[in-house]
PDB file of C-alpha atoms in Angstrom:
ATOM      1  CA  UNK A 104      11.643  94.512 -23.620  1.00  0.00           C
ATOM      2  CA  UNK A 105      11.067  95.514 -27.209  1.00  0.00           C
ATOM      3  CA  UNK A 106       9.190  93.743 -29.957  1.00  0.00           C
ATOM      4  CA  UNK A 107      10.996  93.216 -33.274  1.00  0.00           C
ATOM      5  CA  UNK A 108       9.425  96.242 -34.963  1.00  0.00           C
ATOM      6  CA  UNK A 109      10.069  98.455 -31.950  1.00  0.00           C
ATOM      7  CA  UNK A 110      13.738  97.476 -31.806  1.00  0.00           C
ATOM      8  CA  UNK A 111      14.070  97.942 -35.572  1.00  0.00           C
ATOM      9  CA  UNK A 112      12.768 101.513 -35.251  1.00  0.00           C
ATOM     10  CA  UNK A 113      15.136 102.192 -32.366  1.00  0.00           C
ATOM     11  CA  UNK A 114      18.247 101.153 -34.328  1.00  0.00           C
ATOM     12  CA  UNK A 115      17.010 102.546 -37.672  1.00  0.00           C
ATOM     13  CA  UNK A 116      16.814  99.245 -39.498  1.00  0.00           C
ATOM     14  CA  UNK A 117      14.075  96.939 -40.792  1.00  0.00           C
ATOM     15  CA  UNK A 118      12.247  94.008 -39.272  1.00  0.00           C
ATOM     16  CA  UNK A 119      13.479  91.882 -42.172  1.00  0.00           C
ATOM     17  CA  UNK A 120      17.123  92.683 -41.328  1.00  0.00           C
ATOM     18  CA  UNK A 121      16.686  91.641 -37.703  1.00  0.00           C
ATOM     19  CA  UNK A 122      15.047  88.371 -38.699  1.00  0.00           C
ATOM     20  CA  UNK A 123      17.777  87.735 -41.273  1.00  0.00           C
ATOM     21  CA  UNK A 124      20.535  88.371 -38.696  1.00  0.00           C
ATOM     22  CA  UNK A 125      18.761  86.041 -36.280  1.00  0.00           C
ATOM     23  CA  UNK A 126      18.513  83.258 -38.865  1.00  0.00           C
ATOM     24  CA  UNK A 127      22.224  83.646 -39.647  1.00  0.00           C
ATOM     25  CA  UNK A 128      23.108  83.464 -35.953  1.00  0.00           C
ATOM     26  CA  UNK A 129      24.740  86.887 -36.078  1.00  0.00           C
ATOM     27  CA  UNK A 130      22.399  88.877 -33.841  1.00  0.00           C
ATOM     28  CA  UNK A 131      19.743  87.024 -31.902  1.00  0.00           C
ATOM     29  CA  UNK A 132      16.914  88.419 -29.778  1.00  0.00           C
ATOM     30  CA  UNK A 133      17.157  88.171 -26.022  1.00  0.00           C
ATOM     31  CA  UNK A 134      14.091  85.917 -25.985  1.00  0.00           C
ATOM     32  CA  UNK A 135      12.225  83.989 -28.654  1.00  0.00           C
ATOM     33  CA  UNK A 136       8.879  82.602 -27.535  1.00  0.00           C
ATOM     34  CA  UNK A 137       7.397  79.307 -28.680  1.00  0.00           C
ATOM     35  CA  UNK A 138       5.007  81.214 -30.934  1.00  0.00           C
ATOM     36  CA  UNK A 139       8.022  82.761 -32.759  1.00  0.00           C
ATOM     37  CA  UNK A 140       7.717  86.252 -31.234  1.00  0.00           C
ATOM     38  CA  UNK A 141      11.093  87.894 -30.709  1.00  0.00           C
ATOM     39  CA  UNK A 142      11.941  90.306 -27.912  1.00  0.00           C
ATOM     40  CA  UNK A 143      15.046  92.477 -27.572  1.00  0.00           C
ATOM     41  CA  UNK A 144      16.673  94.281 -24.662  1.00  0.00           C
ATOM     42  CA  UNK A 145      17.766  97.925 -24.776  1.00  0.00           C
ATOM     43  CA  UNK A 146      21.364  96.930 -24.031  1.00  0.00           C
ATOM     44  CA  UNK A 147      21.470  95.007 -27.339  1.00  0.00           C
ATOM     45  CA  UNK A 148      21.565  98.341 -29.154  1.00  0.00           C
ATOM     46  CA  UNK A 149      25.336  98.584 -28.655  1.00  0.00           C
ATOM     47  CA  UNK A 150      26.107  95.208 -30.207  1.00  0.00           C
ATOM     48  CA  UNK A 151      23.806  95.941 -33.136  1.00  0.00           C
ATOM     49  CA  UNK A 152      25.531  99.274 -33.796  1.00  0.00           C
ATOM     50  CA  UNK A 153      28.908  97.511 -33.789  1.00  0.00           C
ATOM     51  CA  UNK A 154      27.646  94.985 -36.349  1.00  0.00           C
ATOM     52  CA  UNK A 155      26.234  97.803 -38.490  1.00  0.00           C
ATOM     53  CA  UNK A 156      29.554  99.630 -38.379  1.00  0.00           C
ATOM     54  CA  UNK A 157      31.471  96.494 -39.399  1.00  0.00           C
ATOM     55  CA  UNK A 158      29.039  95.866 -42.269  1.00  0.00           C
ATOM     56  CA  UNK A 159      29.589  99.420 -43.534  1.00  0.00           C
ATOM     57  CA  UNK A 160      33.325  98.739 -43.397  1.00  0.00           C
ATOM     58  CA  UNK A 161      32.838  95.981 -45.959  1.00  0.00           C
ATOM     59  CA  UNK A 162      33.033  92.890 -43.732  1.00  0.00           C
ATOM     60  CA  UNK A 163      30.885  89.889 -44.603  1.00  0.00           C
ATOM     61  CA  UNK A 164      28.492  88.296 -42.109  1.00  0.00           C
ATOM     62  CA  UNK A 165      30.903  85.377 -41.654  1.00  0.00           C
ATOM     63  CA  UNK A 166      33.799  87.733 -40.969  1.00  0.00           C
ATOM     64  CA  UNK A 167      31.747  89.652 -38.403  1.00  0.00           C
ATOM     65  CA  UNK A 168      30.762  86.369 -36.738  1.00  0.00           C
ATOM     66  CA  UNK A 169      34.434  85.491 -36.477  1.00  0.00           C
ATOM     67  CA  UNK A 170      35.280  88.892 -35.015  1.00  0.00           C
ATOM     68  CA  UNK A 171      32.578  88.569 -32.382  1.00  0.00           C
ATOM     69  CA  UNK A 172      33.178  84.937 -31.436  1.00  0.00           C
ATOM     70  CA  UNK A 173      36.754  83.971 -32.339  1.00  0.00           C
ATOM     71  CA  UNK A 174      39.437  84.582 -29.742  1.00  0.00           C
ATOM     72  CA  UNK A 175      42.354  84.036 -32.162  1.00  0.00           C
ATOM     73  CA  UNK A 176      43.857  87.506 -32.392  1.00  0.00           C
ATOM     74  CA  UNK A 177      46.024  86.721 -35.432  1.00  0.00           C
ATOM     75  CA  UNK A 178      42.977  85.527 -37.328  1.00  0.00           C
ATOM     76  CA  UNK A 179      41.053  88.650 -36.360  1.00  0.00           C
ATOM     77  CA  UNK A 180      43.920  90.909 -37.438  1.00  0.00           C
ATOM     78  CA  UNK A 181      43.978  89.093 -40.771  1.00  0.00           C
ATOM     79  CA  UNK A 182      40.256  89.703 -41.268  1.00  0.00           C
ATOM     80  CA  UNK A 183      40.613  93.391 -40.462  1.00  0.00           C
ATOM     81  CA  UNK A 184      43.633  93.780 -42.745  1.00  0.00           C
ATOM     82  CA  UNK A 185      41.704  92.171 -45.587  1.00  0.00           C
ATOM     83  CA  UNK A 186      38.821  94.582 -45.014  1.00  0.00           C
ATOM     84  CA  UNK A 187      41.198  97.553 -44.845  1.00  0.00           C
ATOM     85  CA  UNK A 188      42.764  96.507 -48.154  1.00  0.00           C
ATOM     86  CA  UNK A 189      39.350  96.328 -49.835  1.00  0.00           C
ATOM     87  CA  UNK A 190      38.417  99.737 -48.477  1.00  0.00           C
ATOM     88  CA  UNK A 191      41.684 101.180 -49.787  1.00  0.00           C
ATOM     89  CA  UNK A 192      40.890  99.799 -53.247  1.00  0.00           C
ATOM     90  CA  UNK A 193      37.384 101.256 -53.109  1.00  0.00           C
ATOM     91  CA  UNK A 194      38.775 104.645 -52.095  1.00  0.00           C
ATOM     92  CA  UNK A 195      41.191 104.491 -55.037  1.00  0.00           C
ATOM     93  CA  UNK A 196      38.334 103.619 -57.405  1.00  0.00           C
ATOM     94  CA  UNK A 197      36.260 106.516 -56.109  1.00  0.00           C
ATOM     95  CA  UNK A 198      39.190 108.908 -56.469  1.00  0.00           C
ATOM     96  CA  UNK A 199      39.677 107.774 -60.059  1.00  0.00           C
ATOM     97  CA  UNK A 200      35.957 108.139 -60.743  1.00  0.00           C
ATOM     98  CA  UNK A 201      36.033 111.667 -59.331  1.00  0.00           C
ATOM     99  CA  UNK A 202      39.079 112.529 -61.453  1.00  0.00           C
ATOM    100  CA  UNK A 203      37.383 111.099 -64.548  1.00  0.00           C
ATOM    101  CA  UNK A 204      34.285 113.215 -63.966  1.00  0.00           C
ATOM    102  CA  UNK A 205      36.371 116.337 -63.372  1.00  0.00           C
ATOM    103  CA  UNK A 206      38.276 115.620 -66.582  1.00  0.00           C
ATOM    104  CA  UNK A 207      35.047 115.244 -68.513  1.00  0.00           C
ATOM    105  CA  UNK A 208      33.763 118.563 -67.132  1.00  0.00           C
ATOM    106  CA  UNK A 209      36.993 120.163 -68.319  1.00  0.00           C
ATOM    107  CA  UNK A 210      36.577 118.588 -71.746  1.00  0.00           C
ATOM    108  CA  UNK A 211      33.082 120.007 -72.132  1.00  0.00           C
ATOM    109  CA  UNK A 212      34.277 123.456 -71.162  1.00  0.00           C
ATOM    110  CA  UNK A 213      37.436 123.308 -73.290  1.00  0.00           C
ATOM    111  CA  UNK A 214      37.539 125.325 -76.477  1.00  0.00           C
ATOM    112  CA  UNK A 215      38.108 122.420 -78.831  1.00  0.00           C
ATOM    113  CA  UNK A 216      34.635 121.028 -78.031  1.00  0.00           C
ATOM    114  CA  UNK A 217      33.075 124.406 -78.857  1.00  0.00           C
ATOM    115  CA  UNK A 218      34.625 124.683 -82.301  1.00  0.00           C
ATOM    116  CA  UNK A 219      32.460 125.606 -85.289  1.00  0.00           C
ATOM    117  CA  UNK A 220      31.744 122.730 -87.664  1.00  0.00           C
ATOM    118  CA  UNK A 221      33.962 122.483 -90.757  1.00  0.00           C
ATOM    119  CA  UNK A 222      35.785 125.713 -89.946  1.00  0.00           C
ATOM    120  CA  UNK A 223      39.579 125.423 -89.375  1.00  0.00           C
ATOM    121  CA  UNK A 224      40.885 127.276 -86.338  1.00  0.00           C
ATOM    122  CA  UNK A 225      44.179 127.534 -84.487  1.00  0.00           C
ATOM    123  CA  UNK A 226      44.074 126.488 -80.823  1.00  0.00           C
ATOM    124  CA  UNK A 227      46.709 126.907 -78.148  1.00  0.00           C
ATOM    125  CA  UNK A 228      46.805 123.688 -76.140  1.00  0.00           C
ATOM    126  CA  UNK A 229      48.495 122.575 -72.955  1.00  0.00           C
ATOM    127  CA  UNK A 230      50.448 119.316 -72.844  1.00  0.00           C
ATOM    128  CA  UNK A 231      48.276 116.245 -72.250  1.00  0.00           C
ATOM    129  CA  UNK A 232      49.089 112.679 -71.238  1.00  0.00           C
ATOM    130  CA  UNK A 233      47.318 109.678 -72.735  1.00  0.00           C
ATOM    131  CA  UNK A 234      47.243 105.931 -72.309  1.00  0.00           C
ATOM    132  CA  UNK A 235      47.320 104.226 -75.690  1.00  0.00           C
ATOM    133  CA  UNK A 236      46.477 100.898 -77.273  1.00  0.00           C
ATOM    134  CA  UNK A 237      48.563  98.836 -79.661  1.00  0.00           C
ATOM    135  CA  UNK A 238      48.917 100.141 -83.197  1.00  0.00           C
ATOM    136  CA  UNK A 239      46.247  99.036 -85.648  1.00  0.00           C
ATOM    137  CA  UNK A 240      46.950  98.772 -89.339  1.00  0.00           C
ATOM    138  CA  UNK A 241      43.336  98.236 -90.402  1.00  0.00           C
ATOM    139  CA  UNK A 242      40.052  99.776 -89.306  1.00  0.00           C
ATOM    140  CA  UNK A 243      37.757  96.793 -89.855  1.00  0.00           C
ATOM    141  CA  UNK A 244      34.968  96.796 -87.213  1.00  0.00           C
ATOM    142  CA  UNK A 245      35.953  93.385 -85.787  1.00  0.00           C
ATOM    143  CA  UNK A 246      39.630  94.229 -85.271  1.00  0.00           C
ATOM    144  CA  UNK A 247      38.779  97.642 -83.843  1.00  0.00           C
ATOM    145  CA  UNK A 248      36.249  96.195 -81.391  1.00  0.00           C
ATOM    146  CA  UNK A 249      38.728  93.558 -80.173  1.00  0.00           C
ATOM    147  CA  UNK A 250      41.506  96.142 -79.800  1.00  0.00           C
ATOM    148  CA  UNK A 251      39.230  98.557 -77.955  1.00  0.00           C
ATOM    149  CA  UNK A 252      37.905  95.965 -75.485  1.00  0.00           C
ATOM    150  CA  UNK A 253      41.450  94.752 -74.757  1.00  0.00           C
ATOM    151  CA  UNK A 254      42.536  98.359 -74.205  1.00  0.00           C
ATOM    152  CA  UNK A 255      39.553  99.044 -71.925  1.00  0.00           C
ATOM    153  CA  UNK A 256      40.284  95.904 -69.921  1.00  0.00           C
ATOM    154  CA  UNK A 257      43.864  97.063 -69.365  1.00  0.00           C
ATOM    155  CA  UNK A 258      42.535 100.305 -67.932  1.00  0.00           C
ATOM    156  CA  UNK A 259      39.921  98.680 -65.700  1.00  0.00           C
ATOM    157  CA  UNK A 260      42.406  96.031 -64.510  1.00  0.00           C
ATOM    158  CA  UNK A 261      44.505  98.967 -63.293  1.00  0.00           C
ATOM    159  CA  UNK A 262      41.421 100.487 -61.639  1.00  0.00           C
ATOM    160  CA  UNK A 263      41.209 103.286 -64.190  1.00  0.00           C
ATOM    161  CA  UNK A 264      38.054 104.616 -65.770  1.00  0.00           C
ATOM    162  CA  UNK A 265      37.354 105.890 -69.239  1.00  0.00           C
ATOM    163  CA  UNK A 266      36.895 109.620 -68.711  1.00  0.00           C
ATOM    164  CA  UNK A 267      35.499 110.482 -72.128  1.00  0.00           C
ATOM    165  CA  UNK A 268      38.435 112.503 -73.441  1.00  0.00           C
ATOM    166  CA  UNK A 269      39.612 109.797 -75.778  1.00  0.00           C
ATOM    167  CA  UNK A 270      39.897 109.107 -79.452  1.00  0.00           C
ATOM    168  CA  UNK A 271      42.662 108.126 -81.844  1.00  0.00           C
ATOM    169  CA  UNK A 272      46.198 109.039 -82.788  1.00  0.00           C
ATOM    170  CA  UNK A 273      46.709 108.469 -86.516  1.00  0.00           C
ATOM    171  CA  UNK A 274      50.038 108.420 -88.342  1.00  0.00           C
ATOM    172  CA  UNK A 275      49.197 110.663 -91.266  1.00  0.00           C
ATOM    173  CA  UNK A 276      50.866 113.677 -92.831  1.00  0.00           C
ATOM    174  CA  UNK A 277      48.383 116.435 -93.565  1.00  0.00           C
ATOM    175  CA  UNK A 278      49.717 116.653 -97.116  1.00  0.00           C
ATOM    176  CA  UNK A 279      48.796 112.970 -97.565  1.00  0.00           C
ATOM    177  CA  UNK A 280      45.300 113.300 -96.094  1.00  0.00           C
ATOM    178  CA  UNK A 281      43.838 111.265 -98.966  1.00  0.00           C
ATOM    179  CA  UNK A 282      45.579 108.197 -97.484  1.00  0.00           C
ATOM    180  CA  UNK A 283      43.495 108.496 -94.297  1.00  0.00           C
ATOM    181  CA  UNK A 284      41.629 105.215 -94.805  1.00  0.00           C
ATOM    182  CA  UNK A 285      44.888 103.273 -94.999  1.00  0.00           C
ATOM    183  CA  UNK A 286      46.758 104.996 -92.175  1.00  0.00           C
ATOM    184  CA  UNK A 287      47.765 103.151 -88.980  1.00  0.00           C
ATOM    185  CA  UNK A 288      46.342 104.396 -85.688  1.00  0.00           C
ATOM    186  CA  UNK A 289      45.818 103.607 -82.027  1.00  0.00           C
ATOM    187  CA  UNK A 290      43.148 104.283 -79.420  1.00  0.00           C
ATOM    188  CA  UNK A 291      44.040 106.906 -76.819  1.00  0.00           C
ATOM    189  CA  UNK A 292      42.510 107.731 -73.447  1.00  0.00           C
ATOM    190  CA  UNK A 293      43.309 110.582 -71.076  1.00  0.00           C
ATOM    191  CA  UNK A 294      45.634 109.863 -68.177  1.00  0.00           C
ATOM    192  CA  UNK A 295      43.852 111.945 -65.561  1.00  0.00           C
ATOM    193  CA  UNK A 296      46.193 111.748 -62.580  1.00  0.00           C
ATOM    194  CA  UNK A 297      49.888 111.770 -61.782  1.00  0.00           C
ATOM    195  CA  UNK A 298      50.180 108.157 -60.650  1.00  0.00           C
ATOM    196  CA  UNK A 299      52.645 106.084 -62.669  1.00  0.00           C
ATOM    197  CA  UNK A 300      51.059 103.037 -64.290  1.00  0.00           C
ATOM    198  CA  UNK A 301      52.779 100.250 -66.191  1.00  0.00           C
ATOM    199  CA  UNK A 302      50.694 100.988 -69.267  1.00  0.00           C
ATOM    200  CA  UNK A 303      51.699 102.272 -72.709  1.00  0.00           C
ATOM    201  CA  UNK A 304      51.365 106.032 -72.781  1.00  0.00           C
ATOM    202  CA  UNK A 305      52.267 109.055 -74.865  1.00  0.00           C
ATOM    203  CA  UNK A 306      52.284 112.834 -74.577  1.00  0.00           C
ATOM    204  CA  UNK A 307      50.455 115.353 -76.728  1.00  0.00           C
ATOM    205  CA  UNK A 308      52.899 118.301 -76.657  1.00  0.00           C
ATOM    206  CA  UNK A 309      51.888 121.808 -75.678  1.00  0.00           C
ATOM    207  CA  UNK A 310      51.688 124.247 -78.558  1.00  0.00           C
ATOM    208  CA  UNK A 311      49.499 125.623 -81.312  1.00  0.00           C
ATOM    209  CA  UNK A 312      47.273 123.215 -83.199  1.00  0.00           C
ATOM    210  CA  UNK A 313      45.311 123.491 -86.404  1.00  0.00           C
ATOM    211  CA  UNK A 314      41.881 122.084 -85.540  1.00  0.00           C
ATOM    212  CA  UNK A 315      38.504 121.427 -87.093  1.00  0.00           C
ATOM    213  CA  UNK A 316      35.236 119.924 -85.848  1.00  0.00           C
ATOM    214  CA  UNK A 317      33.561 117.347 -88.101  1.00  0.00           C
ATOM    215  CA  UNK A 318      30.986 114.597 -88.121  1.00  0.00           C
ATOM    216  CA  UNK A 319      32.725 111.313 -87.410  1.00  0.00           C
ATOM    217  CA  UNK A 320      32.232 109.489 -90.689  1.00  0.00           C
ATOM    218  CA  UNK A 321      34.705 108.876 -93.475  1.00  0.00           C
ATOM    219  CA  UNK A 322      33.299 111.401 -95.950  1.00  0.00           C
ATOM    220  CA  UNK A 323      33.105 114.251 -93.417  1.00  0.00           C
ATOM    221  CA  UNK A 324      36.530 113.444 -91.966  1.00  0.00           C
ATOM    222  CA  UNK A 325      38.021 113.456 -95.470  1.00  0.00           C
ATOM    223  CA  UNK A 326      36.299 116.776 -96.210  1.00  0.00           C
ATOM    224  CA  UNK A 327      37.609 118.199 -92.922  1.00  0.00           C
ATOM    225  CA  UNK A 328      41.156 117.043 -93.654  1.00  0.00           C
ATOM    226  CA  UNK A 329      40.995 118.567 -97.122  1.00  0.00           C
ATOM    227  CA  UNK A 330      39.774 121.832 -95.605  1.00  0.00           C
ATOM    228  CA  UNK A 331      42.658 121.782 -93.095  1.00  0.00           C
ATOM    229  CA  UNK A 332      45.157 121.009 -95.857  1.00  0.00           C
ATOM    230  CA  UNK A 333      43.959 123.922 -97.987  1.00  0.00           C
ATOM    231  CA  UNK A 334      43.972 126.272 -94.985  1.00  0.00           C
ATOM    232  CA  UNK A 335      47.538 125.237 -94.070  1.00  0.00           C
ATOM    233  CA  UNK A 336      48.684 125.681 -97.667  1.00  0.00           C
ATOM    234  CA  UNK A 337      47.154 129.143 -97.972  1.00  0.00           C
ATOM    235  CA  UNK A 338      48.657 130.291 -94.687  1.00  0.00           C
ATOM    236  CA  UNK A 339      52.054 128.589 -95.122  1.00  0.00           C
ATOM    237  CA  UNK A 340      51.515 126.404 -92.039  1.00  0.00           C
ATOM    238  CA  UNK A 341      53.627 123.292 -91.516  1.00  0.00           C
ATOM    239  CA  UNK A 342      52.371 120.540 -89.227  1.00  0.00           C
ATOM    240  CA  UNK A 343      53.681 117.472 -87.391  1.00  0.00           C
ATOM    241  CA  UNK A 344      52.868 114.119 -89.019  1.00  0.00           C
ATOM    242  CA  UNK A 345      50.414 112.977 -86.351  1.00  0.00           C
ATOM    243  CA  UNK A 346      46.658 113.450 -86.540  1.00  0.00           C
ATOM    244  CA  UNK A 347      44.947 113.690 -83.146  1.00  0.00           C
ATOM    245  CA  UNK A 348      41.279 112.713 -83.326  1.00  0.00           C
ATOM    246  CA  UNK A 349      39.156 113.415 -80.239  1.00  0.00           C
ATOM    247  CA  UNK A 350      35.671 112.225 -79.465  1.00  0.00           C
ATOM    248  CA  UNK A 351      33.271 114.836 -78.111  1.00  0.00           C
ATOM    249  CA  UNK A 352      30.963 112.486 -76.210  1.00  0.00           C
ATOM    250  CA  UNK A 353      30.956 109.448 -73.924  1.00  0.00           C
ATOM    251  CA  UNK A 354      28.622 107.724 -76.370  1.00  0.00           C
ATOM    252  CA  UNK A 355      30.738 105.858 -78.888  1.00  0.00           C
ATOM    253  CA  UNK A 356      29.115 104.604 -82.031  1.00  0.00           C
ATOM    254  CA  UNK A 357      30.668 103.330 -85.239  1.00  0.00           C
ATOM    255  CA  UNK A 358      34.251 102.040 -84.806  1.00  0.00           C
ATOM    256  CA  UNK A 359      34.776 103.527 -81.357  1.00  0.00           C
ATOM    257  CA  UNK A 360      33.996 107.122 -82.345  1.00  0.00           C
ATOM    258  CA  UNK A 361      31.366 109.549 -81.100  1.00  0.00           C
ATOM    259  CA  UNK A 362      28.986 111.153 -83.601  1.00  0.00           C
ATOM    260  CA  UNK A 363      31.187 114.268 -83.782  1.00  0.00           C
ATOM    261  CA  UNK A 364      34.937 114.628 -83.495  1.00  0.00           C
ATOM    262  CA  UNK A 365      37.809 117.101 -83.404  1.00  0.00           C
ATOM    263  CA  UNK A 366      40.783 116.759 -85.746  1.00  0.00           C
ATOM    264  CA  UNK A 367      44.049 118.384 -84.712  1.00  0.00           C
ATOM    265  CA  UNK A 368      47.542 118.769 -86.156  1.00  0.00           C
ATOM    266  CA  UNK A 369      50.347 120.351 -84.141  1.00  0.00           C
ATOM    267  CA  UNK A 370      51.800 123.374 -85.926  1.00  0.00           C
ATOM    268  CA  UNK A 371      55.558 123.499 -86.428  1.00  0.00           C
ATOM    269  CA  UNK A 372      56.536 126.938 -85.225  1.00  0.00           C
ATOM    270  CA  UNK A 373      58.931 129.011 -87.275  1.00  0.00           C
ATOM    271  CA  UNK A 374      62.346 129.624 -85.743  1.00  0.00           C
ATOM    272  CA  UNK A 375      62.929 133.199 -84.609  1.00  0.00           C
TER     273      UNK A 375
END
């Protein structure tokens, strides 16, 4: 027979785990002497491996006890179905986490993140899908924080993760850039897979965009918008009346924005 430590080494676990399982009545030694010494048989390896496998499948100690002792097949099937459902949810969460990370890698490699500060450029962009929050008419810190947390909760309740490629969509004509502080806007967050969710969403169309990289504070954003306006005027560029504002980092600071941001206006192409 094997002492507790010897059996623990054989099944690649700890002495503490074996004692804990014994105290819970889940896996008991073959013999326990009056002095408290526990001894295990080699044939107990198979039962321990089954318990380990069930634990890795997400079953609780009580559920495993029921599986090992209860003869009610319907009850056992119910326990296994519950575990399978939890595992399916975990797999979905991991898939979403993987997609979010892949999206973030793409963001970091994408040209709009590598723009030169305060220098307008024209980018050719693919279509993108975004989840969006309710429209906000004011950008007071309290209202923005409440709106953002409600938006984030909607995403997490649907087992979605914030991938980093988020920001704002602001209703603002480039020609009226001086009204930026009073413009209505909403939070946006990348939809990084093709699954249909019952969440508000919108599409950023494919096309050419006038873009500029700025520091995310009011004075620098206003200066960037003015620079874009002057560039568009000089080059006879017309734009759609939506300002896309993208964060360039996971780390959000003042009013849900990263320290730096990208401003974009879709260019209205001339008819041939």
